[in-house]
């Protein structure tokens, strides 16, 4: 039996966008049946298959947990979280029968299959459990020491950057690092340090547990799985993005107004993002492809619709570090509002090679679903026929070059 403490400390330690998507699915499509599959996109230092037994134990533990009363009270206090959803969470338990762990040679396979409202929340837990089990195999003190040095250098970089003339809206960034962190303890140290040292720049975290603990703003709206699900919800495939955005508008009625743009590519997204949606949503989130090209396309779209881009926000969240975020801010700062979600570079920058792990929705209601990324290497699907059909429907052209999330 593993003598180390269990990885998961609380069911609240999840990305905010899991809760917001979860609520929408509970209200709009409570009967959806789905399949999520774990994958590692790069080569780890040792076969992840070696983690199978520990992973089984961690999932057994996860399925014993429930939300605490004070956590439910916190969620109930968020104005966009509805009371009946919190009542659902009060009763919620992960069901072990819906998730299994297998090995395929050196690879670790984790598959969650069942009602979406019971399996969708597995994703973030699975990812950070795998990460923490993996990095526990390496010497801890040298990694944390190096992480602290790098964090101190980032804080110094932020303070130096702060001496520059700021735009019409100041530089703001958020922690998006829960899924691929070195460990829960290290992510907490990073978040607490940033909140203490650079509060003028650091404006929140996607980790709801840490947001509550440190009185920070929880950050997040929607992820790819939300829009992908609508590929199987009975609307014409060509209309799935519009159906997903419409349900989001009806669910949140002005809150959580940042739309994700790259499920079938930015061009296809903008074709659906008409004046109605452009007025209703506060802004857009970039998660693949060249961020400068993406931003210019967004600004041109707003200009075409005669919408003042200074009333909208562009959130960048694709493999960011501070130099890249600073460059994007300088480029767009006087033309629109910006925000920067930084993940692995904050929560897992310790000198060790990180894992590029994902757990993606691959099927819904017995049908394949897929994402057509704006970056090569990030498209994920299990059905090539459906993928080809999706490309045809949205006139999708495969991007060239290297890329990974």
Tab-separated table of C-alpha atoms in Angstrom:
chain	number	residue	atom	x	y	z
A	1	UNK	CA	0.000	0.000	0.000
A	2	UNK	CA	1.265	3.481	-0.831
A	3	UNK	CA	2.419	5.176	2.425
A	4	UNK	CA	2.458	8.715	0.964
A	5	UNK	CA	-0.605	10.908	1.553
A	6	UNK	CA	-3.378	10.707	-1.007
A	7	UNK	CA	-3.096	13.313	-3.746
A	8	UNK	CA	-6.645	14.705	-3.677
A	9	UNK	CA	-7.293	16.928	-0.681
A	10	UNK	CA	-10.789	18.130	-1.504
A	11	UNK	CA	-13.432	17.789	-4.211
A	12	UNK	CA	-13.333	21.577	-4.399
A	13	UNK	CA	-9.784	21.340	-5.780
A	14	UNK	CA	-10.920	21.413	-9.376
A	15	UNK	CA	-10.920	23.980	-12.164
A	16	UNK	CA	-13.794	26.449	-11.954
A	17	UNK	CA	-14.817	25.694	-15.527
A	18	UNK	CA	-15.586	22.115	-14.496
A	19	UNK	CA	-18.238	23.407	-12.123
A	20	UNK	CA	-19.698	25.863	-14.631
A	21	UNK	CA	-19.893	23.251	-17.410
A	22	UNK	CA	-21.192	20.662	-14.938
A	23	UNK	CA	-24.046	22.939	-13.880
A	24	UNK	CA	-25.001	23.625	-17.488
A	25	UNK	CA	-25.019	19.934	-18.386
A	26	UNK	CA	-27.063	19.057	-15.308
A	27	UNK	CA	-29.687	21.611	-16.321
A	28	UNK	CA	-29.623	21.196	-20.111
A	29	UNK	CA	-28.541	17.602	-20.855
A	30	UNK	CA	-28.687	15.547	-17.642
A	31	UNK	CA	-29.094	12.256	-19.511
A	32	UNK	CA	-26.004	12.522	-21.741
A	33	UNK	CA	-23.778	9.424	-21.816
A	34	UNK	CA	-20.084	10.031	-22.437
A	35	UNK	CA	-16.590	8.570	-22.668
A	36	UNK	CA	-13.388	10.351	-21.630
A	37	UNK	CA	-9.906	8.988	-22.402
A	38	UNK	CA	-6.581	9.851	-20.792
A	39	UNK	CA	-3.469	10.254	-22.963
A	40	UNK	CA	0.115	11.412	-22.551
A	41	UNK	CA	1.309	13.263	-25.644
A	42	UNK	CA	5.025	13.232	-24.907
A	43	UNK	CA	7.553	10.636	-23.717
A	44	UNK	CA	7.875	10.409	-19.925
A	45	UNK	CA	11.094	9.588	-18.092
A	46	UNK	CA	9.688	6.187	-17.128
A	47	UNK	CA	6.649	4.234	-18.384
A	48	UNK	CA	3.465	5.614	-16.900
A	49	UNK	CA	2.163	2.049	-16.824
A	50	UNK	CA	4.240	1.703	-13.643
A	51	UNK	CA	1.747	3.995	-11.908
A	52	UNK	CA	-1.246	1.689	-12.425
A	53	UNK	CA	-1.467	0.256	-8.892
A	54	UNK	CA	-1.029	3.660	-7.210
A	55	UNK	CA	-3.546	5.162	-9.614
A	56	UNK	CA	-6.105	2.516	-8.659
A	57	UNK	CA	-5.616	3.349	-4.972
A	58	UNK	CA	-5.950	7.068	-5.608
A	59	UNK	CA	-9.199	6.592	-7.526
A	60	UNK	CA	-10.535	4.356	-4.744
A	61	UNK	CA	-9.809	7.222	-2.343
A	62	UNK	CA	-11.350	9.846	-4.658
A	63	UNK	CA	-14.587	7.865	-4.696
A	64	UNK	CA	-14.852	8.097	-0.878
A	65	UNK	CA	-14.834	11.909	-0.862
A	66	UNK	CA	-17.755	14.299	-0.650
A	67	UNK	CA	-18.092	18.073	-0.571
A	68	UNK	CA	-17.844	19.613	2.885
A	69	UNK	CA	-20.550	21.951	4.144
A	70	UNK	CA	-18.239	24.980	4.117
A	71	UNK	CA	-17.239	24.195	0.511
A	72	UNK	CA	-20.883	23.998	-0.543
A	73	UNK	CA	-21.539	27.298	1.210
A	74	UNK	CA	-18.661	28.857	-0.743
A	75	UNK	CA	-20.045	27.606	-4.061
A	76	UNK	CA	-23.516	28.797	-3.131
A	77	UNK	CA	-22.040	32.250	-2.588
A	78	UNK	CA	-20.886	32.513	-6.226
A	79	UNK	CA	-23.694	34.380	-7.945
A	80	UNK	CA	-23.581	32.267	-11.112
A	81	UNK	CA	-23.860	28.946	-9.231
A	82	UNK	CA	-27.474	27.916	-8.768
A	83	UNK	CA	-28.889	26.511	-5.563
A	84	UNK	CA	-30.163	23.240	-7.069
A	85	UNK	CA	-26.703	22.493	-8.474
A	86	UNK	CA	-25.196	22.895	-5.007
A	87	UNK	CA	-27.892	20.568	-3.670
A	88	UNK	CA	-26.815	18.042	-6.312
A	89	UNK	CA	-23.167	18.401	-5.265
A	90	UNK	CA	-24.138	17.853	-1.620
A	91	UNK	CA	-25.292	14.359	-2.611
A	92	UNK	CA	-22.613	13.715	-5.241
A	93	UNK	CA	-20.069	10.890	-4.978
A	94	UNK	CA	-17.757	9.666	-7.710
A	95	UNK	CA	-18.709	6.112	-8.704
A	96	UNK	CA	-15.745	3.753	-9.075
A	97	UNK	CA	-17.614	1.624	-11.599
A	98	UNK	CA	-17.475	4.476	-14.125
A	99	UNK	CA	-13.671	4.646	-14.379
A	100	UNK	CA	-11.060	2.021	-15.127
A	101	UNK	CA	-7.268	1.942	-15.335
A	102	UNK	CA	-5.453	-0.200	-17.895
A	103	UNK	CA	-2.003	-0.489	-19.386
A	104	UNK	CA	-1.031	-0.736	-23.039
A	105	UNK	CA	2.634	-1.711	-23.066
A	106	UNK	CA	4.410	1.218	-21.400
A	107	UNK	CA	1.358	3.483	-21.667
A	108	UNK	CA	-1.228	4.137	-18.993
A	109	UNK	CA	-4.833	4.094	-20.147
A	110	UNK	CA	-7.619	5.607	-18.050
A	111	UNK	CA	-11.166	5.551	-19.392
A	112	UNK	CA	-14.215	7.134	-17.748
A	113	UNK	CA	-17.531	5.990	-19.207
A	114	UNK	CA	-21.025	6.763	-17.991
A	115	UNK	CA	-23.513	9.581	-17.426
A	116	UNK	CA	-21.761	12.852	-18.188
A	117	UNK	CA	-22.857	14.476	-14.934
A	118	UNK	CA	-21.154	11.600	-13.097
A	119	UNK	CA	-17.939	11.257	-15.100
A	120	UNK	CA	-17.059	14.704	-16.462
A	121	UNK	CA	-15.468	15.848	-13.211
A	122	UNK	CA	-12.964	12.965	-13.178
A	123	UNK	CA	-10.732	14.724	-15.728
A	124	UNK	CA	-8.834	17.276	-13.636
A	125	UNK	CA	-8.409	14.879	-10.709
A	126	UNK	CA	-7.012	12.169	-12.984
A	127	UNK	CA	-4.553	14.607	-14.562
A	128	UNK	CA	-3.139	15.999	-11.359
A	129	UNK	CA	-3.062	12.593	-9.667
A	130	UNK	CA	-0.978	11.203	-12.553
A	131	UNK	CA	1.285	14.251	-12.411
A	132	UNK	CA	1.869	14.109	-8.674
A	133	UNK	CA	2.462	10.343	-8.631
A	134	UNK	CA	4.915	10.782	-11.490
A	135	UNK	CA	6.899	13.610	-9.904
A	136	UNK	CA	7.031	11.885	-6.522
A	137	UNK	CA	9.504	9.514	-8.187
A	138	UNK	CA	12.046	12.368	-8.479
A	139	UNK	CA	14.074	13.998	-5.666
A	140	UNK	CA	11.750	16.575	-4.124
A	141	UNK	CA	14.034	19.081	-2.412
A	142	UNK	CA	16.185	19.960	-5.458
A	143	UNK	CA	13.046	20.370	-7.586
A	144	UNK	CA	11.328	22.660	-5.059
A	145	UNK	CA	14.536	24.672	-4.554
A	146	UNK	CA	14.803	25.186	-8.301
A	147	UNK	CA	11.104	26.033	-8.483
A	148	UNK	CA	11.523	28.723	-5.833
A	149	UNK	CA	14.470	30.252	-7.684
A	150	UNK	CA	12.479	30.344	-10.917
A	151	UNK	CA	9.427	31.782	-9.165
A	152	UNK	CA	11.564	34.520	-7.612
A	153	UNK	CA	12.969	35.337	-11.062
A	154	UNK	CA	9.419	35.604	-12.462
A	155	UNK	CA	8.392	37.962	-9.688
A	156	UNK	CA	11.466	40.104	-10.390
A	157	UNK	CA	10.544	40.044	-14.097
A	158	UNK	CA	6.996	41.165	-13.279
A	159	UNK	CA	8.240	44.046	-11.130
A	160	UNK	CA	10.619	45.171	-13.870
A	161	UNK	CA	7.826	44.930	-16.423
A	162	UNK	CA	5.666	47.035	-14.106
A	163	UNK	CA	8.032	49.967	-14.640
A	164	UNK	CA	6.982	50.121	-18.299
A	165	UNK	CA	4.144	52.442	-19.313
A	166	UNK	CA	0.927	50.466	-18.926
A	167	UNK	CA	-1.836	50.492	-21.511
A	168	UNK	CA	-5.423	51.612	-21.121
A	169	UNK	CA	-5.911	48.482	-19.042
A	170	UNK	CA	-3.144	47.049	-16.798
A	171	UNK	CA	-1.450	43.682	-17.278
A	172	UNK	CA	-3.337	40.956	-15.397
A	173	UNK	CA	-2.656	37.234	-15.174
A	174	UNK	CA	-4.225	34.186	-13.528
A	175	UNK	CA	-3.055	30.745	-12.390
A	176	UNK	CA	-4.388	28.002	-14.669
A	177	UNK	CA	-1.996	25.324	-13.379
A	178	UNK	CA	-3.975	22.720	-11.454
A	179	UNK	CA	-4.060	19.982	-14.096
A	180	UNK	CA	-0.322	19.654	-14.750
A	181	UNK	CA	1.190	20.814	-11.480
A	182	UNK	CA	4.255	19.371	-9.791
A	183	UNK	CA	2.213	18.805	-6.628
A	184	UNK	CA	-0.675	20.302	-4.710
A	185	UNK	CA	1.657	21.660	-2.038
A	186	UNK	CA	3.845	23.363	-4.645
A	187	UNK	CA	0.926	24.913	-6.528
A	188	UNK	CA	-0.366	26.291	-3.242
A	189	UNK	CA	3.022	27.832	-2.445
A	190	UNK	CA	3.163	29.429	-5.901
A	191	UNK	CA	-0.347	30.883	-5.637
A	192	UNK	CA	0.159	32.152	-2.084
A	193	UNK	CA	3.508	33.736	-3.042
A	194	UNK	CA	2.083	35.495	-6.096
A	195	UNK	CA	-0.933	36.758	-4.148
A	196	UNK	CA	1.397	38.191	-1.504
A	197	UNK	CA	4.172	39.569	-3.715
A	198	UNK	CA	2.489	40.844	-6.899
A	199	UNK	CA	-1.225	41.407	-6.179
A	200	UNK	CA	-1.262	44.280	-8.673
A	201	UNK	CA	-0.749	41.740	-11.491
A	202	UNK	CA	-2.006	38.426	-10.071
A	203	UNK	CA	-5.797	38.414	-10.182
A	204	UNK	CA	-7.023	34.895	-9.512
A	205	UNK	CA	-6.780	31.151	-9.988
A	206	UNK	CA	-8.795	28.445	-11.705
A	207	UNK	CA	-8.231	26.228	-8.623
A	208	UNK	CA	-11.455	26.730	-6.654
A	209	UNK	CA	-9.985	25.227	-3.460
A	210	UNK	CA	-7.119	27.726	-3.480
A	211	UNK	CA	-9.400	30.598	-4.497
A	212	UNK	CA	-11.498	29.944	-1.404
A	213	UNK	CA	-8.494	29.461	0.891
A	214	UNK	CA	-6.672	32.630	-0.200
A	215	UNK	CA	-9.706	34.817	-0.934
A	216	UNK	CA	-8.880	35.025	-4.638
A	217	UNK	CA	-11.199	35.298	-7.622
A	218	UNK	CA	-11.982	31.849	-9.092
A	219	UNK	CA	-11.403	32.071	-12.858
A	220	UNK	CA	-12.920	30.035	-15.685
A	221	UNK	CA	-15.845	29.610	-18.048
A	222	UNK	CA	-15.922	26.742	-20.559
A	223	UNK	CA	-13.577	24.131	-22.020
A	224	UNK	CA	-13.549	22.113	-25.234
A	225	UNK	CA	-15.649	19.266	-23.854
A	226	UNK	CA	-18.616	21.598	-23.403
A	227	UNK	CA	-18.793	22.574	-27.061
A	228	UNK	CA	-17.792	19.101	-28.275
A	229	UNK	CA	-20.739	17.557	-26.427
A	230	UNK	CA	-23.099	19.530	-28.640
A	231	UNK	CA	-21.809	17.647	-31.679
A	232	UNK	CA	-23.963	14.783	-30.365
A	233	UNK	CA	-26.968	16.632	-28.933
A	234	UNK	CA	-29.294	16.321	-31.894
A	235	UNK	CA	-28.651	19.643	-33.615
A	236	UNK	CA	-27.299	19.813	-37.150
A	237	UNK	CA	-23.513	19.366	-36.884
A	238	UNK	CA	-22.956	22.676	-38.646
A	239	UNK	CA	-24.918	24.386	-35.852
A	240	UNK	CA	-23.374	22.750	-32.771
A	241	UNK	CA	-21.319	25.797	-31.713
A	242	UNK	CA	-24.317	28.116	-31.936
A	243	UNK	CA	-26.416	25.682	-29.885
A	244	UNK	CA	-23.695	25.431	-27.211
A	245	UNK	CA	-23.243	29.203	-27.008
A	246	UNK	CA	-27.001	29.760	-26.849
A	247	UNK	CA	-27.421	27.324	-23.957
A	248	UNK	CA	-24.536	29.043	-22.158
A	249	UNK	CA	-26.172	32.442	-22.586
A	250	UNK	CA	-29.472	31.114	-21.249
A	251	UNK	CA	-27.776	29.416	-18.280
A	252	UNK	CA	-25.630	32.345	-17.140
A	253	UNK	CA	-27.443	35.397	-18.545
A	254	UNK	CA	-24.437	37.704	-18.667
A	255	UNK	CA	-22.049	35.992	-16.248
A	256	UNK	CA	-19.049	33.906	-17.360
A	257	UNK	CA	-18.917	35.631	-20.722
A	258	UNK	CA	-15.665	34.335	-22.218
A	259	UNK	CA	-16.173	31.994	-25.180
A	260	UNK	CA	-13.647	29.346	-26.259
A	261	UNK	CA	-12.852	29.626	-29.963
A	262	UNK	CA	-10.820	26.638	-31.170
A	263	UNK	CA	-13.022	23.533	-31.145
A	264	UNK	CA	-13.227	23.579	-34.943
A	265	UNK	CA	-10.771	26.414	-35.540
A	266	UNK	CA	-11.014	30.186	-35.176
A	267	UNK	CA	-12.353	30.830	-38.680
A	268	UNK	CA	-15.290	28.454	-38.223
A	269	UNK	CA	-15.924	29.885	-34.767
A	270	UNK	CA	-16.119	33.457	-36.055
A	271	UNK	CA	-18.543	32.357	-38.783
A	272	UNK	CA	-20.923	31.366	-35.961
A	273	UNK	CA	-20.056	34.241	-33.609
A	274	UNK	CA	-22.481	36.739	-35.084
A	275	UNK	CA	-23.565	40.143	-33.763
A	276	UNK	CA	-25.936	38.499	-31.277
A	277	UNK	CA	-23.228	36.420	-29.606
A	278	UNK	CA	-20.545	39.085	-30.004
A	279	UNK	CA	-22.687	41.510	-28.007
A	280	UNK	CA	-23.681	38.950	-25.368
A	281	UNK	CA	-20.218	37.528	-24.652
A	282	UNK	CA	-17.605	39.648	-22.847
A	283	UNK	CA	-14.749	38.203	-24.856
A	284	UNK	CA	-12.875	35.237	-26.274
A	285	UNK	CA	-10.271	32.721	-25.072
A	286	UNK	CA	-7.278	31.660	-27.164
A	287	UNK	CA	-6.010	28.108	-26.674
A	288	UNK	CA	-4.247	27.080	-29.898
A	289	UNK	CA	-2.600	28.505	-32.994
A	290	UNK	CA	-0.596	31.709	-33.358
A	291	UNK	CA	-1.979	34.053	-30.655
A	292	UNK	CA	-1.090	37.218	-32.568
A	293	UNK	CA	-2.884	36.015	-35.712
A	294	UNK	CA	-5.829	34.887	-33.577
A	295	UNK	CA	-6.033	38.266	-31.844
A	296	UNK	CA	-5.961	40.179	-35.109
A	297	UNK	CA	-8.785	37.987	-36.444
A	298	UNK	CA	-10.832	38.702	-33.323
A	299	UNK	CA	-10.265	42.451	-33.604
A	300	UNK	CA	-11.156	42.433	-37.319
A	301	UNK	CA	-14.348	40.534	-36.499
A	302	UNK	CA	-15.384	43.060	-33.855
A	303	UNK	CA	-14.582	45.899	-36.277
A	304	UNK	CA	-16.761	44.294	-38.956
A	305	UNK	CA	-19.609	44.090	-36.436
A	306	UNK	CA	-18.971	47.712	-35.349
A	307	UNK	CA	-18.306	46.663	-31.753
A	308	UNK	CA	-15.793	48.671	-29.713
A	309	UNK	CA	-13.017	46.153	-28.898
A	310	UNK	CA	-12.165	48.071	-25.726
A	311	UNK	CA	-15.442	46.744	-24.333
A	312	UNK	CA	-14.261	43.151	-24.928
A	313	UNK	CA	-11.521	40.988	-23.437
A	314	UNK	CA	-9.154	38.526	-25.094
A	315	UNK	CA	-7.881	35.850	-22.705
A	316	UNK	CA	-4.720	33.993	-23.735
A	317	UNK	CA	-4.106	30.554	-22.214
A	318	UNK	CA	-2.029	28.434	-24.594
A	319	UNK	CA	1.350	27.302	-23.168
A	320	UNK	CA	2.097	30.797	-21.861
A	321	UNK	CA	5.143	32.052	-20.023
A	322	UNK	CA	5.736	35.646	-18.926
A	323	UNK	CA	7.853	36.796	-21.892
A	324	UNK	CA	5.142	35.586	-24.297
A	325	UNK	CA	2.393	37.157	-22.168
A	326	UNK	CA	4.277	40.472	-22.030
A	327	UNK	CA	4.721	40.460	-25.817
A	328	UNK	CA	1.010	39.828	-26.340
A	329	UNK	CA	0.094	42.543	-23.860
A	330	UNK	CA	2.335	45.101	-25.582
A	331	UNK	CA	0.812	44.191	-28.945
A	332	UNK	CA	-2.848	44.433	-27.907
A	333	UNK	CA	-2.893	46.626	-24.785
A	334	UNK	CA	-4.262	49.798	-26.382
A	335	UNK	CA	-6.707	48.002	-28.660
A	336	UNK	CA	-8.670	45.679	-26.382
A	337	UNK	CA	-8.802	44.325	-22.819
A	338	UNK	CA	-6.524	41.355	-22.165
A	339	UNK	CA	-6.005	38.608	-19.618
A	340	UNK	CA	-3.425	35.830	-19.363
A	341	UNK	CA	-3.971	32.347	-17.942
A	342	UNK	CA	-0.602	30.750	-17.154
A	343	UNK	CA	-0.566	27.067	-16.274
A	344	UNK	CA	2.377	24.685	-16.326
A	345	UNK	CA	4.948	27.491	-16.373
A	346	UNK	CA	3.726	28.514	-12.917
A	347	UNK	CA	2.708	25.253	-11.263
A	348	UNK	CA	5.371	22.932	-12.685
A	349	UNK	CA	8.529	24.883	-13.535
A	350	UNK	CA	11.082	23.038	-11.417
A	351	UNK	CA	13.731	22.043	-13.964
A	352	UNK	CA	12.149	18.638	-14.592
A	353	UNK	CA	10.585	17.756	-17.928
A	354	UNK	CA	6.817	18.100	-17.647
A	355	UNK	CA	4.175	15.659	-18.836
A	356	UNK	CA	1.836	16.704	-21.630
A	357	UNK	CA	-1.216	14.848	-20.305
A	358	UNK	CA	-4.838	15.301	-21.322
A	359	UNK	CA	-8.137	13.570	-20.675
A	360	UNK	CA	-10.505	14.318	-23.522
A	361	UNK	CA	-14.126	13.675	-24.337
A	362	UNK	CA	-14.175	11.250	-27.301
A	363	UNK	CA	-17.808	10.098	-27.421
A	364	UNK	CA	-21.217	11.385	-26.376
A	365	UNK	CA	-24.549	9.581	-26.604
A	366	UNK	CA	-22.934	6.782	-28.593
A	367	UNK	CA	-21.489	9.136	-31.208
A	368	UNK	CA	-17.876	10.214	-31.711
A	369	UNK	CA	-16.969	13.838	-30.958
A	370	UNK	CA	-13.742	15.662	-31.745
A	371	UNK	CA	-11.763	18.883	-31.579
A	372	UNK	CA	-10.079	20.375	-34.643
A	373	UNK	CA	-7.332	22.432	-33.083
A	374	UNK	CA	-5.625	25.503	-34.532
A	375	UNK	CA	-2.324	23.869	-33.514
A	376	UNK	CA	-0.975	20.682	-35.135
A	377	UNK	CA	-0.731	17.793	-32.712
A	378	UNK	CA	-3.635	18.922	-30.514
A	379	UNK	CA	-6.503	17.377	-32.483
A	380	UNK	CA	-7.850	14.411	-30.523
A	381	UNK	CA	-10.395	11.875	-31.727
A	382	UNK	CA	-10.882	8.123	-31.865
A	383	UNK	CA	-12.949	7.993	-35.061
A	384	UNK	CA	-11.137	9.082	-38.227
A	385	UNK	CA	-14.317	8.940	-40.317
A	386	UNK	CA	-16.068	11.423	-38.056
A	387	UNK	CA	-12.943	13.582	-37.980
A	388	UNK	CA	-12.922	13.710	-41.786
A	389	UNK	CA	-16.634	14.595	-41.808
A	390	UNK	CA	-16.081	17.364	-39.261
A	391	UNK	CA	-13.256	18.813	-41.380
A	392	UNK	CA	-15.502	18.767	-44.443
A	393	UNK	CA	-18.493	20.410	-42.717
A	394	UNK	CA	-16.358	23.284	-41.388
A	395	UNK	CA	-14.010	23.561	-44.411
A	396	UNK	CA	-11.157	22.995	-42.001
A	397	UNK	CA	-7.555	23.221	-43.190
A	398	UNK	CA	-4.984	21.401	-41.058
A	399	UNK	CA	-2.416	23.847	-39.584
A	400	UNK	CA	1.233	23.308	-40.424
A	401	UNK	CA	4.199	23.037	-38.049
A	402	UNK	CA	4.718	21.776	-34.532
A	403	UNK	CA	2.456	22.419	-31.596
A	404	UNK	CA	1.253	20.987	-28.363
A	405	UNK	CA	-0.836	22.052	-25.434
